[in-house]
Tab-separated table of C-alpha atoms and ligand atoms in Angstrom:
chain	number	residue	atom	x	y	z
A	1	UNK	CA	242.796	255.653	159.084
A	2	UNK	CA	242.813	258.022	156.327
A	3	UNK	CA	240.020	259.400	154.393
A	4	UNK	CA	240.267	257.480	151.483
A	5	UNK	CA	240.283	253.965	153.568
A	6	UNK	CA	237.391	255.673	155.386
A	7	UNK	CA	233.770	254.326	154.054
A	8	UNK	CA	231.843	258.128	154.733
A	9	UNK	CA	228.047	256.323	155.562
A	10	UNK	CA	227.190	260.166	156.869
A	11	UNK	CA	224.373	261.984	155.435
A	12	UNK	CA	226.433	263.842	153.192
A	13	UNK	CA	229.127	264.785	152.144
A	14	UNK	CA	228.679	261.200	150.387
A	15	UNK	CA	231.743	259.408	149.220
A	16	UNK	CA	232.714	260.547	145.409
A	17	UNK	CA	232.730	258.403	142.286
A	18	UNK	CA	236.386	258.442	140.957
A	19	UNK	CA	235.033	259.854	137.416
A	20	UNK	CA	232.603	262.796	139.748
A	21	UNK	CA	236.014	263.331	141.853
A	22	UNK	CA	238.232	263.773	138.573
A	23	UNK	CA	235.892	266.278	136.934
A	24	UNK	CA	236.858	268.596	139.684
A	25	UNK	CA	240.402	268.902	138.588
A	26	UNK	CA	239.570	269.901	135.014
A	27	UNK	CA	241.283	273.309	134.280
A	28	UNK	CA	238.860	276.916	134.556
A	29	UNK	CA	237.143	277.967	132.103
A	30	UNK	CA	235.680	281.593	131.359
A	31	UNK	CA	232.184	281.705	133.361
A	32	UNK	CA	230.851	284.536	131.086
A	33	UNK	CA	232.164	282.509	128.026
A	34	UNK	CA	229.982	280.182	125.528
A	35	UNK	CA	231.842	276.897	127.343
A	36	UNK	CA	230.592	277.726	130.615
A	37	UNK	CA	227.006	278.690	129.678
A	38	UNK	CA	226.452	274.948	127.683
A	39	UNK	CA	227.469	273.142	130.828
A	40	UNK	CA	225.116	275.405	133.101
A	41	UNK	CA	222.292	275.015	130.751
A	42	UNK	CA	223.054	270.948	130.396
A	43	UNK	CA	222.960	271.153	134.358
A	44	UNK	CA	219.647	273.071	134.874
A	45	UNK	CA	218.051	270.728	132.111
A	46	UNK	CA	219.285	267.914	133.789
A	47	UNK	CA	218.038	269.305	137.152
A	48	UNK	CA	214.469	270.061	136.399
A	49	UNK	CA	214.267	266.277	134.790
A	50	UNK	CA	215.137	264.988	138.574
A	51	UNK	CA	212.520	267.885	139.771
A	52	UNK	CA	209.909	266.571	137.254
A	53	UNK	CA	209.573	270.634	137.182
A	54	UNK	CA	208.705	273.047	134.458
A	55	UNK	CA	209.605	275.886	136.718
A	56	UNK	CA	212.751	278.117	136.292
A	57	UNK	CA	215.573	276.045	138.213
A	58	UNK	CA	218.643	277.537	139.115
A	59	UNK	CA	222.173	276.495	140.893
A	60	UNK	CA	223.704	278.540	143.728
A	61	UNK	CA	227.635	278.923	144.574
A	62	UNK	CA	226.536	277.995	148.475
A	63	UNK	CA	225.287	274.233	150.667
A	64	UNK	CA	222.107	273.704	151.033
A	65	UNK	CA	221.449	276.406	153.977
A	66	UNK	CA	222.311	279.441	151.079
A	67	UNK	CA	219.057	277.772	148.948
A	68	UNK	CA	217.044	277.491	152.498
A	69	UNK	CA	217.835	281.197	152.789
A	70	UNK	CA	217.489	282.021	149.178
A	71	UNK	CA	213.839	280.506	149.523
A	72	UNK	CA	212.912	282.149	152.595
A	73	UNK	CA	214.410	285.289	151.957
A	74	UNK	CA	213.505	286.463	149.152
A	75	UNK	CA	209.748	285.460	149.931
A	76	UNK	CA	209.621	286.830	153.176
A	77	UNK	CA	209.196	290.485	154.216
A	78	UNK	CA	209.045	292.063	157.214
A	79	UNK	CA	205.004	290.645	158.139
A	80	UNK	CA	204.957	288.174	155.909
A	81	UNK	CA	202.487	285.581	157.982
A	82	UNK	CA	204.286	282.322	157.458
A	83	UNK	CA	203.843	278.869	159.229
A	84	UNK	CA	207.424	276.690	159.205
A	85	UNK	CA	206.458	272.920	160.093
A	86	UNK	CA	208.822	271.175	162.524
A	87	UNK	CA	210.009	267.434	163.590
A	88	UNK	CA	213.648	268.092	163.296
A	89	UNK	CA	216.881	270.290	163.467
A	90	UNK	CA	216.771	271.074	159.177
A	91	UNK	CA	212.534	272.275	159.918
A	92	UNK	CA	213.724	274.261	162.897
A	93	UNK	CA	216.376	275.784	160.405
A	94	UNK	CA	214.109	276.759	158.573
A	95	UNK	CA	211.773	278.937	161.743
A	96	UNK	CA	215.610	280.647	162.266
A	97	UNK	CA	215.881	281.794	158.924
A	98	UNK	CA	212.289	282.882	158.807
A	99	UNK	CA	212.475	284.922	161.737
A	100	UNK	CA	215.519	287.331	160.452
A	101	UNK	CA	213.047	288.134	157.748
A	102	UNK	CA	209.935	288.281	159.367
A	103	UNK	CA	208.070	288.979	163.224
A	104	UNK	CA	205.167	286.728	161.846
A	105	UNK	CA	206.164	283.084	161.410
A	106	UNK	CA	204.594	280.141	163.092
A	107	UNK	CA	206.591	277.412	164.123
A	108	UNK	CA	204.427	274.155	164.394
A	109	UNK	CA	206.314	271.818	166.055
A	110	UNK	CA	206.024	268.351	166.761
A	111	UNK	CA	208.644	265.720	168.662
A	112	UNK	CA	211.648	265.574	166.881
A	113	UNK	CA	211.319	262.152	165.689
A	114	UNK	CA	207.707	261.897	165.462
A	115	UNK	CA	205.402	262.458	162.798
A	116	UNK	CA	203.410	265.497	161.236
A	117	UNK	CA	199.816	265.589	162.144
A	118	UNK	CA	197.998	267.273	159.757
A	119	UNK	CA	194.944	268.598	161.615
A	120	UNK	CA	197.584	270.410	163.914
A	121	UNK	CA	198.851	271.913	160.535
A	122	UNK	CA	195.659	273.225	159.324
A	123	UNK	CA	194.841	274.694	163.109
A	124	UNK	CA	197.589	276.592	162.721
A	125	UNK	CA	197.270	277.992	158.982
A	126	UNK	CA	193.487	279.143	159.984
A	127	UNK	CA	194.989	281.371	162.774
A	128	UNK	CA	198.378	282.826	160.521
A	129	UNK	CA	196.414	282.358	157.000
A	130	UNK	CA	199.948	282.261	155.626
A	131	UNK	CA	201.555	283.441	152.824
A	132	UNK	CA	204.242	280.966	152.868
A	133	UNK	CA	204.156	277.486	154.265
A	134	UNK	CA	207.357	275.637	154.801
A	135	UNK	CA	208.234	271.868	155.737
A	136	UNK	CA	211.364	269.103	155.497
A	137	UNK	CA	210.672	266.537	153.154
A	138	UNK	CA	212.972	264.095	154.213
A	139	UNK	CA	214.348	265.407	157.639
A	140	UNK	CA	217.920	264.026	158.101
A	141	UNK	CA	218.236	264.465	161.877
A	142	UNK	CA	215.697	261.848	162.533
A	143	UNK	CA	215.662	259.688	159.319
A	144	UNK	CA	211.887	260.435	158.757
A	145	UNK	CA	210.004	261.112	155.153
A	146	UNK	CA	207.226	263.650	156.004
A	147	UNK	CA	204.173	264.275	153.889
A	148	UNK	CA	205.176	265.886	151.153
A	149	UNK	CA	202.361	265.573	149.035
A	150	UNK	CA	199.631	265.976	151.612
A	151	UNK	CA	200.974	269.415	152.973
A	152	UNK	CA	201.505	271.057	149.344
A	153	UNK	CA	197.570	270.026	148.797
A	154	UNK	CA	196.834	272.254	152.534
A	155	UNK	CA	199.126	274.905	150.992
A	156	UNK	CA	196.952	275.242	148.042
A	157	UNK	CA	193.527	275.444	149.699
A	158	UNK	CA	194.745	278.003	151.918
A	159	UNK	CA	196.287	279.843	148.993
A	160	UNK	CA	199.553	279.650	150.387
A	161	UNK	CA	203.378	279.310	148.880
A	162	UNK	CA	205.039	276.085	149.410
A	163	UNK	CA	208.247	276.058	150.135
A	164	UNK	CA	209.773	271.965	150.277
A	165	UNK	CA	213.393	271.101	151.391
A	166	UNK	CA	214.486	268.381	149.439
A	167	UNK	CA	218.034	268.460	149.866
A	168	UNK	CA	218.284	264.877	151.052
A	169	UNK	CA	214.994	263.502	149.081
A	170	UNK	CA	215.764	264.918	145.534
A	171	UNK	CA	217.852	262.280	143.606
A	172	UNK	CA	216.770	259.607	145.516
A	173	UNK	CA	213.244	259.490	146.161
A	174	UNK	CA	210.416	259.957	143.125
A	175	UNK	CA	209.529	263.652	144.115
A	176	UNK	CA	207.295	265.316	141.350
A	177	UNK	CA	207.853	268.826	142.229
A	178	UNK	CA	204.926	270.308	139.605
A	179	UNK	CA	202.363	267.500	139.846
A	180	UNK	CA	202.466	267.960	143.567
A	181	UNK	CA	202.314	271.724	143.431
A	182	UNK	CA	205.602	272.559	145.071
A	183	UNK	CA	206.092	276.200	144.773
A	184	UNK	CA	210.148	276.233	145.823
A	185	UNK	CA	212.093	273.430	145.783
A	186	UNK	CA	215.509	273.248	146.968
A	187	UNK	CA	218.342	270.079	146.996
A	188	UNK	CA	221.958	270.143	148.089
A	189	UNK	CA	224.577	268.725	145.927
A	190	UNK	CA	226.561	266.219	148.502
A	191	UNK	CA	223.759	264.217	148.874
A	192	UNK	CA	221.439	261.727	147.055
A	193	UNK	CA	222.903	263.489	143.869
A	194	UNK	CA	226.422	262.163	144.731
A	195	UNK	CA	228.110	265.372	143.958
A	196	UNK	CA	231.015	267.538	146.029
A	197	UNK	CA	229.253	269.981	148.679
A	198	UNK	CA	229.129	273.291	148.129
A	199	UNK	CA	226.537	274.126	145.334
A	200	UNK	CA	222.755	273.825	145.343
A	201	UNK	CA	219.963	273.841	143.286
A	202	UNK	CA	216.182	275.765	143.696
A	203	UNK	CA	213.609	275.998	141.994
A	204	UNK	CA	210.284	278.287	141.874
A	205	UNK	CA	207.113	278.992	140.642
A	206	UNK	CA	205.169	281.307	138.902
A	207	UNK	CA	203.245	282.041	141.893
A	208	UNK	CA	206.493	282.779	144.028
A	209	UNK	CA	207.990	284.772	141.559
A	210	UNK	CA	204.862	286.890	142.039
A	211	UNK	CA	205.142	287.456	145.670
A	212	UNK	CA	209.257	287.680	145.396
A	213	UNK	CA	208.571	291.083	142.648
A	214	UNK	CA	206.328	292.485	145.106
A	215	UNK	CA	208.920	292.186	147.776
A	216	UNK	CA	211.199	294.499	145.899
A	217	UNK	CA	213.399	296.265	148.607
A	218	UNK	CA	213.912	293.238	151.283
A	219	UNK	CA	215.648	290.842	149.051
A	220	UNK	CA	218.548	288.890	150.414
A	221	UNK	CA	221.884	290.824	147.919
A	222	UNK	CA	223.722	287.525	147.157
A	223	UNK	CA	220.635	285.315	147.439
A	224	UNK	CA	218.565	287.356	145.081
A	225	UNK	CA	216.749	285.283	142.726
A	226	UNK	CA	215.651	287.649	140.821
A	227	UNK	CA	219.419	288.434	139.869
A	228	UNK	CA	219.538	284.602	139.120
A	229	UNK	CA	216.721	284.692	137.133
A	230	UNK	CA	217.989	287.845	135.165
A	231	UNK	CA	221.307	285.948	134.897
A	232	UNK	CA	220.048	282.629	133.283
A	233	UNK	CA	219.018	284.811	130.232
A	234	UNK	CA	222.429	284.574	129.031
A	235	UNK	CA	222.961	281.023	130.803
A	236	UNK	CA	225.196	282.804	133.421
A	237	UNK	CA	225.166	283.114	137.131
A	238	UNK	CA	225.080	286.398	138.991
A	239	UNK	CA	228.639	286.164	140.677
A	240	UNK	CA	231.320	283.903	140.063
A	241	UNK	CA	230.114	280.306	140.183
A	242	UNK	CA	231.978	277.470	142.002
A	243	UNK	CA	233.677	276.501	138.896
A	244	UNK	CA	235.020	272.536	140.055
A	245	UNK	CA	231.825	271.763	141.929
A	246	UNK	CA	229.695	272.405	139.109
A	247	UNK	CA	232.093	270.258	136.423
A	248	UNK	CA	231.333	267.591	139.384
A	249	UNK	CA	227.776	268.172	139.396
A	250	UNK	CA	227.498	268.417	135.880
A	251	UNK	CA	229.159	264.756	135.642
A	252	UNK	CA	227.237	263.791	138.376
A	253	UNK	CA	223.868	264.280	136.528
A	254	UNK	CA	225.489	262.206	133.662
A	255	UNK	CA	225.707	259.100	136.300
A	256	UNK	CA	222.406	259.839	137.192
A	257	UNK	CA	221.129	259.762	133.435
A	258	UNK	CA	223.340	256.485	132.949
A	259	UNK	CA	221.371	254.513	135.838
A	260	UNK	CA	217.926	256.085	135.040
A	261	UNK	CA	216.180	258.061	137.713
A	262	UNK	CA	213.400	254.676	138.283
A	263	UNK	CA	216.471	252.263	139.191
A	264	UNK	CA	217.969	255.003	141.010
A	265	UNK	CA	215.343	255.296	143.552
A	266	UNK	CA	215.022	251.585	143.719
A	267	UNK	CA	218.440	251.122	144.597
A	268	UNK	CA	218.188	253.347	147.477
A	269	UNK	CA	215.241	251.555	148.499
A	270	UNK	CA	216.666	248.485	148.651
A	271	UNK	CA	219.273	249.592	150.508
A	272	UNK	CA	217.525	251.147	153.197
A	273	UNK	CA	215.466	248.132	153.504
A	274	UNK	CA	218.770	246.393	153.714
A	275	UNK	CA	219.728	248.208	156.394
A	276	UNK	CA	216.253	248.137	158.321
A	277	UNK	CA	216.117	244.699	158.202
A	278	UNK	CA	219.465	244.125	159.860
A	279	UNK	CA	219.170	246.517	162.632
A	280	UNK	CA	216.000	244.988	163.125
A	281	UNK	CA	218.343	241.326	163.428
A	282	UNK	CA	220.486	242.609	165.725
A	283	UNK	CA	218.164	243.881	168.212
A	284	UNK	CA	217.880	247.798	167.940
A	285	UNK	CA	215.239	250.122	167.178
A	286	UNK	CA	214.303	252.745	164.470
A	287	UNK	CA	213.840	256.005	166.257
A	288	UNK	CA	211.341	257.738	164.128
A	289	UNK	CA	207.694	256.859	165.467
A	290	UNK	CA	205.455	257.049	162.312
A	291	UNK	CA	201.628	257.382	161.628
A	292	UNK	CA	199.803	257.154	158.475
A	293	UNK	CA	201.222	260.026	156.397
A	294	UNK	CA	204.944	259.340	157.426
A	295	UNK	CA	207.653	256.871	156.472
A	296	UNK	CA	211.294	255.761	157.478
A	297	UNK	CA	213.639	257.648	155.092
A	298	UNK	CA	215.227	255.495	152.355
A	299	UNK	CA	218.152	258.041	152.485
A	300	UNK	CA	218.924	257.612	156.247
A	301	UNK	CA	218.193	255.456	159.041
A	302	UNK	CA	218.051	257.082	162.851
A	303	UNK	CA	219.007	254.453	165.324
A	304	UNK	CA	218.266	254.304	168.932
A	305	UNK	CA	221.435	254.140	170.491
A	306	UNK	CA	221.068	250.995	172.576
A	307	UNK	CA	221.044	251.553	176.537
A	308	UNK	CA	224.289	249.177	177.147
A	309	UNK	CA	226.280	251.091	175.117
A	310	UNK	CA	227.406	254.376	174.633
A	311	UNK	CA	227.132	256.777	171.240
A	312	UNK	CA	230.743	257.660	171.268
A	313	UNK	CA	232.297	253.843	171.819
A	314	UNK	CA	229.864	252.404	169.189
A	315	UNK	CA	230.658	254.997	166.614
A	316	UNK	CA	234.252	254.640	167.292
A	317	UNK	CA	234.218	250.992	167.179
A	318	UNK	CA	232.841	251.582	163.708
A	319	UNK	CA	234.855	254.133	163.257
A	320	UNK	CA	238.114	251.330	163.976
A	321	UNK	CA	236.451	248.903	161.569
A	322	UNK	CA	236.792	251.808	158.206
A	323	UNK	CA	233.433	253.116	158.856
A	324	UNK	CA	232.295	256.402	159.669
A	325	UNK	CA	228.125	257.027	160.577
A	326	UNK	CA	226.489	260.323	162.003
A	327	UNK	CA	225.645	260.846	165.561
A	328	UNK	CA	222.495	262.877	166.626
A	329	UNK	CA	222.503	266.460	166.143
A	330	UNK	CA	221.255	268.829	168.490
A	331	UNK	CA	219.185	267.443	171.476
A	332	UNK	CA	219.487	263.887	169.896
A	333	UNK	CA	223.055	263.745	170.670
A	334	UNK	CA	224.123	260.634	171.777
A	335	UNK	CA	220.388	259.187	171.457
A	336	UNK	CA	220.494	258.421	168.114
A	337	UNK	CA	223.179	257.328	165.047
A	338	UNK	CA	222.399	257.540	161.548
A	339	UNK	CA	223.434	255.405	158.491
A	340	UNK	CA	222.779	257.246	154.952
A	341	UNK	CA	222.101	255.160	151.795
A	342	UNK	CA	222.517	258.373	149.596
A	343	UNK	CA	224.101	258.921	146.188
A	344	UNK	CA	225.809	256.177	144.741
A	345	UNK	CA	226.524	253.738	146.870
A	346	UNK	CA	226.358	249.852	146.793
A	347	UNK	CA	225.279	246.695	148.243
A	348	UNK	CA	228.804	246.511	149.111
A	349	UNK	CA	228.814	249.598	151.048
A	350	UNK	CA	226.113	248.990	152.836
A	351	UNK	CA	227.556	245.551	153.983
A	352	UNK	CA	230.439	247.101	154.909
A	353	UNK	CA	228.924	248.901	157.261
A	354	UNK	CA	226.618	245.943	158.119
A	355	UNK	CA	229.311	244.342	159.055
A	356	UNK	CA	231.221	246.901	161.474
A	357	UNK	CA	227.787	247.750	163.276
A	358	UNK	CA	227.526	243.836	164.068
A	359	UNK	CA	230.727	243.098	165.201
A	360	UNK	CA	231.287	246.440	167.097
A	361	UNK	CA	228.069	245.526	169.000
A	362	UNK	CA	229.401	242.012	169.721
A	363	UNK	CA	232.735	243.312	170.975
A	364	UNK	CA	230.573	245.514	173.925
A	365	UNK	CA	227.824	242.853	174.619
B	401	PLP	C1	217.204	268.283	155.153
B	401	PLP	C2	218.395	269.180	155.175
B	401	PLP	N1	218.211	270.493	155.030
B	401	PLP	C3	219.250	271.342	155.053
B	401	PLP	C4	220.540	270.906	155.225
B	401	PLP	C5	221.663	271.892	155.259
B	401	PLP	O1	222.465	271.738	154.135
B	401	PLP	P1	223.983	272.224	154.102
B	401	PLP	O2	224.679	271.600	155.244
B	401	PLP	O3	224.420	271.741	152.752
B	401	PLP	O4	223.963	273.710	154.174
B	401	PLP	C6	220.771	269.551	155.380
B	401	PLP	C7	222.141	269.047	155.626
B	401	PLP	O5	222.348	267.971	156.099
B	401	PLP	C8	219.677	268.667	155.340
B	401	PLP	O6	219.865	267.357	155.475
């Protein structure tokens, strides 16, 4: 099977539009020149209307993980008190990046799978009183939506930063990064935006940019968003920018504007709920165990992998049948699969993969 018959149902990278694909080939242009500076500027604008976000917004040459670090980093010095909220591998990500900056973050952590509790969140910000407070919006590995809204409110009281991974919520989910109070918000490209991996976008606030000057000799060098900031004057990057991926973004926000951010997230509710409903018809389980503040993601469903069969054999069955879903990551391996319903994918993609599931699980029963 070859990549192109292959239906990618992974959480990124997501399968490419042909036009989002094509934009990649266009010839180089000069990245200190007037051509390059338009598109970066169209980009950024087109960014912080998906952020709902005054704040400066930038895009960095790197995945997701170089805007995880970028956030972290540049926040963080070597006390910083920090508490990193975790129910999954991308939270715990973010406790390993916090620790190479500083010897004073907090991991809460909770089941990977299970939901935030927030009185176990505010226990542990009146023993750190952190500076920085940092959480998964939508974490991947287990397919739950965690309280975005609820923890950037805590944040606040406890006059803390906010730091919000919304690399796969942004672009498919209504996430109102200023009327929340979001202080950084990062998103990947090869996810709900439907772009090529390899870029990302952050933004920040007036308050972080506050604690980031103060932090003057710790900065990450290639990460440093100060040099971003300083950059943007002239609508330029600080190094040389992933020239391809961010023609492909840059077409990839014009889908977006096409469809319209409210149908956008629509679609990709419907198609989660598509796919809810039929695992729930053919007998298997959601593995994320929510309570009142959480939600099954609308940008991927976690599976319990059914006791009569095995992880590998049902993902290869798929696999035989043109379509390719995640595993587990980490200590969920072979526990769980996941199916995304990110960036712009169909009905028809979705019953694709419908279909495989149901008659790979026939084949073993
Ligand atoms: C929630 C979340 N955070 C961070 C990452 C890491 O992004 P990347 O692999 O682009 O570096 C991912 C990737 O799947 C993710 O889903």
């Amino acid at each position: 099977m070859t990549g192109e018959e292959l239906l990618l149902m992974i959480p990124g990278p997501v399968p490419l539009l042909p036009r989002i694909r094509e934009a990649m080939s266009r010839p180089m242009i000069y990245h200190r020149g007037e051509e390059f500076g338009e598109m970066y500027r169209e980009i950024v604008d087109g960014l912080k209307w998906i952020f709902q976000t005054k704040n400066d917004l930038f895009v960095m040459s790197g995945s997701g993980t170089c805007a995880m670090e970028a956030a972290v980093g540049n926040l963080l010095r070597t006390d910083t008190p920090a508490v990193c909220i975790v129910n999954g591998k991308f939270g715990e990500r973010l406790v390993e990046i916090g620790h190479r900056y500083s010897t004073n973050v907090r991991a809460v952590e909770f089941e990977w799978g299970g939901s935030i509790e927030l009185d176990a969140v505010k226990a542990a910000m009146d023993e750190v009183q952190p500076q920085v407070v940092t959480m998964v919006h939508n974490e991947t590995s287990t397919g739950i939506l965690n309280p975005a809204e609820a923890i950037a409110k805590l944040a606040r009281e406890y006059d803390a930063l906010f730091v919000l991974d919304c690399i796969t919520s942004i672009g498919g989910y209504n996430v109102p990064i200023d009327q929340w109070g979001v202080d950084i918000a990062i998103t990947g490209s090869q996810k709900c935006l439907g772009a090529p991996p390899g870029i990302s976008a952050i933004s920040i606030s007036d308050r972080a940019w506050a604690l980031m000057e103060a932090n003057s000799s710790r900065r990450p060098y290639y990460m440093d968003l100060i040099a971003y900031r300083d950059s943007y004057d002239k609508f330029q990057t600080p190094y040389t920018p992933a020239l391809p991926l961010f023609f492909a973004l840059h077409e990839a926000l014009e889908v977006i504007r096409e469809e319209g951010m409210v149908k956008r997230i629509e679609r990709h509710r419907l198609l989660a709920d598509t796919v809810r409903n039929a695992i729930d018809a053919m007998g298997l389980s959601l593995f994320p165990k929510l309570n009142e503040v959480s939600e099954y993601s609308n940008t991927v469903t976690a599976v319990n992998v059914p006791e009569w069969l095995d992880d590998a054999s049902l993902r290869a069955g798929m696999r035989e049948r043109g379509v390719m879903v995640a595993g587990g990551q980490g200590r969920l391996k072979g526990r769980i699969f996941r199916i995304a319903t990110m960036g712009n994918i169909t009905e028809r993609e979705v019953s694709r993969t419908i279909q495989a599931l149901d008659s790979t699980l026939k084949e073993h029963r």
